[in-house]
mmCIF file of C-alpha atoms in Angstrom:
data_model
loop_
_atom_site.group_PDB
_atom_site.id
_atom_site.type_symbol
_atom_site.label_atom_id
_atom_site.label_comp_id
_atom_site.label_asym_id
_atom_site.label_seq_id
_atom_site.Cartn_x
_atom_site.Cartn_y
_atom_site.Cartn_z
ATOM 1 C CA MET A 185 -44.427 36.983 -35.035
ATOM 2 C CA SER A 186 -45.575 35.150 -31.903
ATOM 3 C CA ARG A 187 -45.757 31.893 -33.901
ATOM 4 C CA LYS A 188 -42.126 32.264 -34.970
ATOM 5 C CA ILE A 189 -41.073 32.872 -31.374
ATOM 6 C CA HIS A 190 -43.004 29.787 -30.233
ATOM 7 C CA THR A 191 -41.313 27.647 -32.927
ATOM 8 C CA ALA A 192 -37.864 28.960 -31.934
ATOM 9 C CA ALA A 193 -38.538 28.166 -28.283
ATOM 10 C CA ILE A 194 -39.531 24.573 -29.106
ATOM 11 C CA PHE A 195 -36.381 24.161 -31.224
ATOM 12 C CA ALA A 196 -34.194 25.469 -28.397
ATOM 13 C CA LEU A 197 -35.842 23.073 -25.946
ATOM 14 C CA LEU A 198 -35.271 20.075 -28.239
ATOM 15 C CA LEU A 199 -31.638 21.075 -28.732
ATOM 16 C CA ALA A 200 -31.123 21.276 -24.982
ATOM 17 C CA LEU A 201 -32.641 17.805 -24.535
ATOM 18 C CA VAL A 202 -30.249 16.397 -27.139
ATOM 19 C CA PHE A 203 -27.245 17.744 -25.190
ATOM 20 C CA VAL A 204 -28.567 16.371 -21.888
ATOM 21 C CA VAL A 205 -29.242 12.895 -23.336
ATOM 22 C CA SER A 206 -25.855 12.768 -25.050
ATOM 23 C CA GLY A 207 -24.223 13.793 -21.772
ATOM 24 C CA PHE A 208 -25.914 10.911 -19.924
ATOM 25 C CA ALA A 209 -24.879 8.493 -22.659
ATOM 26 C CA GLN A 210 -21.240 9.499 -22.371
ATOM 27 C CA GLU A 211 -21.047 9.553 -18.563
ATOM 28 C CA PRO A 212 -20.556 5.800 -17.951
ATOM 29 C CA ALA A 213 -17.717 5.611 -20.483
ATOM 30 C CA THR A 214 -16.001 8.633 -18.910
ATOM 31 C CA GLU A 215 -16.342 7.180 -15.422
ATOM 32 C CA LYS A 216 -15.039 3.829 -16.619
ATOM 33 C CA SER A 217 -12.023 5.426 -18.250
ATOM 34 C CA LYS A 218 -11.195 7.212 -14.991
ATOM 35 C CA GLN A 219 -11.420 4.070 -12.913
ATOM 36 C CA SER A 220 -9.893 1.433 -15.170
ATOM 37 C CA PRO A 221 -6.172 1.973 -14.344
ATOM 38 C CA GLU A 222 -6.789 2.318 -10.595
ATOM 39 C CA ALA A 223 -9.306 -0.529 -10.394
ATOM 40 C CA GLU A 224 -6.887 -3.185 -11.638
ATOM 41 C CA VAL A 225 -6.387 -5.881 -8.991
ATOM 42 C CA ILE A 226 -3.609 -8.470 -9.140
ATOM 43 C CA GLN A 227 -4.087 -11.696 -7.219
ATOM 44 C CA LEU A 228 -0.838 -12.665 -5.503
ATOM 45 C CA PRO A 229 0.467 -16.235 -5.245
ATOM 46 C CA ALA A 230 -0.519 -17.952 -2.012
ATOM 47 C CA PRO A 231 2.070 -17.460 0.748
ATOM 48 C CA GLN A 232 3.953 -20.350 2.314
ATOM 49 C CA HIS A 233 3.611 -21.031 6.033
ATOM 50 C CA ASP A 234 6.737 -23.130 6.471
ATOM 51 C CA SER A 235 10.369 -23.068 5.353
ATOM 52 C CA ARG A 236 13.736 -24.685 5.993
ATOM 53 C CA THR A 237 15.016 -21.573 7.796
ATOM 54 C CA SER A 238 14.365 -21.508 11.527
ATOM 55 C CA VAL A 239 13.352 -18.357 13.366
ATOM 56 C CA GLU A 240 16.663 -18.480 15.220
ATOM 57 C CA LYS A 241 18.612 -18.651 11.963
ATOM 58 C CA ALA A 242 16.697 -15.744 10.439
ATOM 59 C CA ILE A 243 17.337 -13.629 13.551
ATOM 60 C CA SER A 244 21.049 -14.396 13.479
ATOM 61 C CA LEU A 245 21.246 -13.415 9.783
ATOM 62 C CA ARG A 246 19.278 -10.186 10.116
ATOM 63 C CA ARG A 247 21.176 -7.131 8.895
ATOM 64 C CA SER A 248 20.333 -3.779 7.318
ATOM 65 C CA VAL A 249 21.275 -4.119 3.650
ATOM 66 C CA ARG A 250 21.572 -1.026 1.451
ATOM 67 C CA GLU A 251 23.053 -2.465 -1.734
ATOM 68 C CA TYR A 252 21.268 -4.980 -3.930
ATOM 69 C CA ALA A 253 22.090 -7.259 -6.836
ATOM 70 C CA ASP A 254 20.725 -6.014 -10.155
ATOM 71 C CA VAL A 255 18.307 -8.905 -10.597
ATOM 72 C CA PRO A 256 14.500 -9.096 -10.534
ATOM 73 C CA LEU A 257 12.511 -10.351 -7.573
ATOM 74 C CA PRO A 258 9.937 -13.077 -8.296
ATOM 75 C CA ILE A 259 6.367 -12.061 -7.551
ATOM 76 C CA SER A 260 6.084 -15.145 -5.320
ATOM 77 C CA GLU A 261 8.752 -13.688 -3.007
ATOM 78 C CA ILE A 262 7.083 -10.275 -3.011
ATOM 79 C CA SER A 263 3.864 -12.064 -2.065
ATOM 80 C CA GLN A 264 5.628 -13.803 0.820
ATOM 81 C CA ILE A 265 7.080 -10.561 2.195
ATOM 82 C CA LEU A 266 3.748 -8.729 1.984
ATOM 83 C CA TRP A 267 2.111 -11.588 3.856
ATOM 84 C CA ALA A 268 4.793 -11.332 6.551
ATOM 85 C CA ALA A 269 4.083 -7.609 6.808
ATOM 86 C CA GLN A 270 0.274 -7.649 7.087
ATOM 87 C CA GLY A 271 -1.100 -10.968 5.872
ATOM 88 C CA PHE A 272 -3.989 -12.802 7.498
ATOM 89 C CA THR A 273 -3.313 -15.518 10.050
ATOM 90 C CA GLN A 274 -6.894 -16.055 11.206
ATOM 91 C CA GLU A 275 -10.302 -15.198 9.825
ATOM 92 C CA ARG A 276 -12.439 -12.907 11.957
ATOM 93 C CA LYS A 277 -15.621 -11.728 10.308
ATOM 94 C CA GLU A 278 -16.753 -9.338 13.036
ATOM 95 C CA PRO A 279 -14.651 -6.223 13.722
ATOM 96 C CA PRO A 280 -13.355 -5.423 17.219
ATOM 97 C CA ARG A 281 -15.849 -3.847 19.599
ATOM 98 C CA MET A 282 -14.215 -0.414 19.334
ATOM 99 C CA TRP A 283 -13.790 -0.429 15.559
ATOM 100 C CA ASN A 284 -14.233 2.958 13.854
ATOM 101 C CA PRO A 285 -17.176 2.455 11.434
ATOM 102 C CA LYS A 286 -15.657 5.059 9.110
ATOM 103 C CA TYR A 287 -13.229 2.401 7.855
ATOM 104 C CA GLU A 288 -13.661 -1.010 6.232
ATOM 105 C CA TRP A 289 -12.982 -4.060 8.390
ATOM 106 C CA GLN A 290 -10.788 -6.389 6.338
ATOM 107 C CA GLY A 291 -11.988 -9.523 8.117
ATOM 108 C CA GLY A 292 -9.061 -11.179 9.846
ATOM 109 C CA LEU A 293 -6.177 -11.107 12.307
ATOM 110 C CA ARG A 294 -2.710 -10.441 10.896
ATOM 111 C CA THR A 295 0.947 -11.389 11.117
ATOM 112 C CA ALA A 296 1.998 -8.299 13.091
ATOM 113 C CA PRO A 297 0.478 -7.355 16.467
ATOM 114 C CA SER A 298 -1.801 -4.321 16.554
ATOM 115 C CA ALA A 299 -3.279 -2.562 19.599
ATOM 116 C CA GLY A 300 -6.918 -3.589 19.857
ATOM 117 C CA ALA A 301 -6.635 -5.408 16.498
ATOM 118 C CA LEU A 302 -7.374 -2.033 14.872
ATOM 119 C CA TYR A 303 -4.690 -2.287 12.141
ATOM 120 C CA PRO A 304 -3.955 1.362 11.328
ATOM 121 C CA MET A 305 -1.195 0.524 8.854
ATOM 122 C CA GLU A 306 -1.590 0.580 5.078
ATOM 123 C CA ILE A 307 1.103 -1.259 3.121
ATOM 124 C CA TYR A 308 2.136 -0.074 -0.335
ATOM 125 C CA LEU A 309 4.530 -1.523 -2.886
ATOM 126 C CA LEU A 310 6.603 0.268 -5.490
ATOM 127 C CA ALA A 311 7.466 -2.325 -8.134
ATOM 128 C CA GLY A 312 10.438 -1.567 -10.348
ATOM 129 C CA ASN A 313 11.967 -4.923 -11.221
ATOM 130 C CA VAL A 314 9.551 -7.694 -10.242
ATOM 131 C CA GLU A 315 8.957 -10.753 -12.405
ATOM 132 C CA GLY A 316 5.247 -11.096 -13.128
ATOM 133 C CA LEU A 317 4.353 -7.576 -11.990
ATOM 134 C CA ALA A 318 4.359 -4.415 -14.107
ATOM 135 C CA LYS A 319 6.212 -1.361 -12.873
ATOM 136 C CA GLY A 320 3.991 0.842 -10.782
ATOM 137 C CA PHE A 321 2.612 1.716 -7.375
ATOM 138 C CA TYR A 322 0.312 -0.775 -5.624
ATOM 139 C CA LYS A 323 -1.683 -1.070 -2.410
ATOM 140 C CA PHE A 324 -1.665 -4.384 -0.544
ATOM 141 C CA ILE A 325 -5.154 -5.714 0.242
ATOM 142 C CA PRO A 326 -4.862 -8.243 3.106
ATOM 143 C CA LYS A 327 -8.415 -9.618 2.947
ATOM 144 C CA ASN A 328 -7.837 -11.354 -0.399
ATOM 145 C CA HIS A 329 -4.029 -11.213 -0.526
ATOM 146 C CA SER A 330 -3.926 -9.029 -3.607
ATOM 147 C CA LEU A 331 -2.462 -5.823 -4.971
ATOM 148 C CA LYS A 332 -4.537 -2.911 -6.190
ATOM 149 C CA LYS A 333 -2.781 -0.809 -8.799
ATOM 150 C CA MET A 334 -2.735 2.860 -7.843
ATOM 151 C CA MET A 335 -0.366 4.190 -10.521
ATOM 152 C CA SER A 336 1.318 2.731 -13.596
ATOM 153 C CA VAL A 337 4.462 4.810 -13.104
ATOM 154 C CA ASP A 338 7.819 3.820 -11.607
ATOM 155 C CA LYS A 339 8.177 6.261 -8.702
ATOM 156 C CA ARG A 340 11.431 4.945 -7.200
ATOM 157 C CA THR A 341 13.524 7.941 -8.267
ATOM 158 C CA ASP A 342 10.930 10.435 -7.049
ATOM 159 C CA LEU A 343 10.614 8.608 -3.733
ATOM 160 C CA CYS A 344 14.408 8.511 -3.436
ATOM 161 C CA ASN A 345 14.516 12.294 -3.829
ATOM 162 C CA ALA A 346 11.796 12.726 -1.206
ATOM 163 C CA ALA A 347 13.855 10.548 1.147
ATOM 164 C CA LEU A 348 16.938 12.774 1.066
ATOM 165 C CA LYS A 349 18.343 10.953 -1.980
ATOM 166 C CA GLN A 350 19.005 7.657 -0.199
ATOM 167 C CA ALA A 351 20.244 5.534 -3.106
ATOM 168 C CA SER A 352 18.986 2.197 -1.765
ATOM 169 C CA ILE A 353 15.433 3.246 -2.643
ATOM 170 C CA GLU A 354 16.219 3.955 -6.285
ATOM 171 C CA LYS A 355 18.360 0.842 -6.729
ATOM 172 C CA ALA A 356 15.941 -1.583 -5.078
ATOM 173 C CA ALA A 357 13.891 -3.982 -7.176
ATOM 174 C CA ALA A 358 10.849 -3.061 -5.077
ATOM 175 C CA VAL A 359 10.041 -0.790 -2.157
ATOM 176 C CA ILE A 360 7.564 -1.158 0.687
ATOM 177 C CA VAL A 361 5.995 1.996 2.107
ATOM 178 C CA MET A 362 4.079 1.959 5.396
ATOM 179 C CA ALA A 363 1.470 4.642 6.023
ATOM 180 C CA ALA A 364 -0.573 5.034 9.202
ATOM 181 C CA VAL A 365 -4.200 6.025 9.672
ATOM 182 C CA TYR A 366 -3.975 7.219 13.276
ATOM 183 C CA GLU A 367 -7.733 7.707 13.523
ATOM 184 C CA ARG A 368 -8.345 3.956 13.493
ATOM 185 C CA THR A 369 -6.397 3.602 16.725
ATOM 186 C CA SER A 370 -7.250 6.937 18.374
ATOM 187 C CA PHE A 371 -10.953 6.040 18.087
ATOM 188 C CA LYS A 372 -10.317 3.671 21.013
ATOM 189 C CA TYR A 373 -7.070 4.778 22.618
ATOM 190 C CA GLY A 374 -7.148 8.557 22.266
ATOM 191 C CA GLU A 375 -3.801 10.292 22.697
ATOM 192 C CA ARG A 376 -2.003 6.990 23.334
ATOM 193 C CA ALA A 377 -2.710 5.964 19.736
ATOM 194 C CA GLU A 378 0.445 7.481 18.286
ATOM 195 C CA ARG A 379 2.634 5.390 20.584
ATOM 196 C CA TYR A 380 0.762 2.191 19.758
ATOM 197 C CA VAL A 381 0.924 2.839 16.006
ATOM 198 C CA HIS A 382 4.684 3.367 16.163
ATOM 199 C CA ILE A 383 5.114 0.115 18.081
ATOM 200 C CA GLU A 384 3.216 -1.609 15.287
ATOM 201 C CA VAL A 385 5.497 -0.162 12.602
ATOM 202 C CA GLY A 386 8.493 -1.750 14.334
ATOM 203 C CA SER A 387 6.760 -5.130 14.485
ATOM 204 C CA ILE A 388 5.931 -5.039 10.776
ATOM 205 C CA ALA A 389 9.464 -3.973 9.871
ATOM 206 C CA GLU A 390 11.010 -6.858 11.817
ATOM 207 C CA ASN A 391 8.706 -9.321 10.059
ATOM 208 C CA VAL A 392 9.861 -7.937 6.705
ATOM 209 C CA TYR A 393 13.511 -8.189 7.758
ATOM 210 C CA LEU A 394 13.228 -11.802 8.926
ATOM 211 C CA GLN A 395 11.086 -13.005 6.031
ATOM 212 C CA GLY A 396 13.471 -11.338 3.609
ATOM 213 C CA MET A 397 16.456 -13.158 5.109
ATOM 214 C CA THR A 398 14.807 -16.528 4.492
ATOM 215 C CA LEU A 399 14.549 -15.571 0.793
ATOM 216 C CA GLY A 400 17.961 -13.967 0.353
ATOM 217 C CA ILE A 401 16.327 -10.537 0.151
ATOM 218 C CA GLY A 402 17.883 -7.603 1.961
ATOM 219 C CA THR A 403 16.204 -4.468 3.265
ATOM 220 C CA VAL A 404 16.712 -1.498 5.546
ATOM 221 C CA ILE A 405 14.104 0.521 7.419
ATOM 222 C CA ILE A 406 14.205 4.190 6.429
ATOM 223 C CA GLY A 407 12.589 6.921 8.474
ATOM 224 C CA ALA A 408 14.493 9.920 7.117
ATOM 225 C CA PHE A 409 12.290 11.568 4.514
ATOM 226 C CA ILE A 410 10.192 14.669 3.952
ATOM 227 C CA ASP A 411 6.673 13.593 4.838
ATOM 228 C CA LYS A 412 4.832 16.060 2.605
ATOM 229 C CA GLU A 413 6.958 15.134 -0.400
ATOM 230 C CA VAL A 414 6.402 11.404 0.102
ATOM 231 C CA LYS A 415 2.642 11.977 0.358
ATOM 232 C CA SER A 416 2.760 14.074 -2.801
ATOM 233 C CA VAL A 417 4.871 11.609 -4.812
ATOM 234 C CA LEU A 418 2.649 8.672 -3.890
ATOM 235 C CA GLN A 419 -0.613 10.649 -3.850
ATOM 236 C CA LEU A 420 -1.538 9.245 -0.452
ATOM 237 C CA PRO A 421 -4.964 10.061 1.035
ATOM 238 C CA GLU A 422 -5.122 12.961 3.482
ATOM 239 C CA ASP A 423 -5.552 10.709 6.539
ATOM 240 C CA GLU A 424 -2.575 8.451 5.694
ATOM 241 C CA ASN A 425 0.804 9.401 7.148
ATOM 242 C CA PRO A 426 4.010 7.803 5.794
ATOM 243 C CA LEU A 427 6.104 6.341 8.611
ATOM 244 C CA ALA A 428 8.621 3.962 7.062
ATOM 245 C CA ILE A 429 10.190 2.974 3.752
ATOM 246 C CA MET A 430 11.810 -0.429 3.172
ATOM 247 C CA PRO A 431 13.631 -1.064 -0.126
ATOM 248 C CA LEU A 432 13.904 -4.712 -1.189
ATOM 249 C CA GLY A 433 16.526 -6.454 -3.296
ATOM 250 C CA LYS A 434 18.533 -9.646 -3.578
ATOM 251 C CA ILE A 435 21.566 -9.636 -1.294
ATOM 252 C CA PRO A 436 24.809 -9.477 -3.319
ATOM 253 C CA LYS A 437 27.917 -11.362 -2.235
ATOM 254 C CA LYS A 438 29.463 -8.188 -0.873
ATOM 255 C CA ALA A 439 26.831 -5.809 0.458
ATOM 256 C CA GLU A 440 27.124 -2.899 2.795
ATOM 257 C CA GLN A 441 25.739 -4.291 6.005
ATOM 258 C CA LYS A 442 25.321 -2.716 9.415
#
């Protein structure tokens, strides 16, 4: 009887080892399948640093545009606008002295001013009708001027609903979303951080406005939305707070301007 029990115990042990080994063998494939959609990175065309439109002309043309022509935006123009929002203007390998080590230093100074060069803003793009870019939700990566795909779903309608059904969001060819990580700035500036971050949002928005005008692309800065719903729709990290939405589209001949 004891011999039968011993044999059964050995069999059970071997069976358990088979399950463990098979589990290890499958783990890399499972992990890969989870990461593959999110890990996709799209290299953007290099931005231009000169144009035929003067700064004065762009300022004089600047308007808030809420209606857009039903035409796609070239990825080259999306690239240009993202560069204007948060692109690099100078390489800087070492982070600022008061940089929060919790976050990655991207490695350069950018187009919009930021208190202490701490860059709390994350820039996202909802692509709906962009030539050379699949519909989906992307994160702009300044350090290599690229887009990281976060979702392969067109979220314009959902974002529109979260923003009190403002139609310009749903009708736009693409939408920029700005989200702030206050902790990057509060690490140095404490309670003054919120003020400095909000100043930065305005600077980024004006860059987007002016760059858009040089390309015939209209936009409007939107701050009326339900924060929790925007975070939920876009699945933003806990420490990222949505502050502004800017739909993008070609300016039609007769657009509502204000």
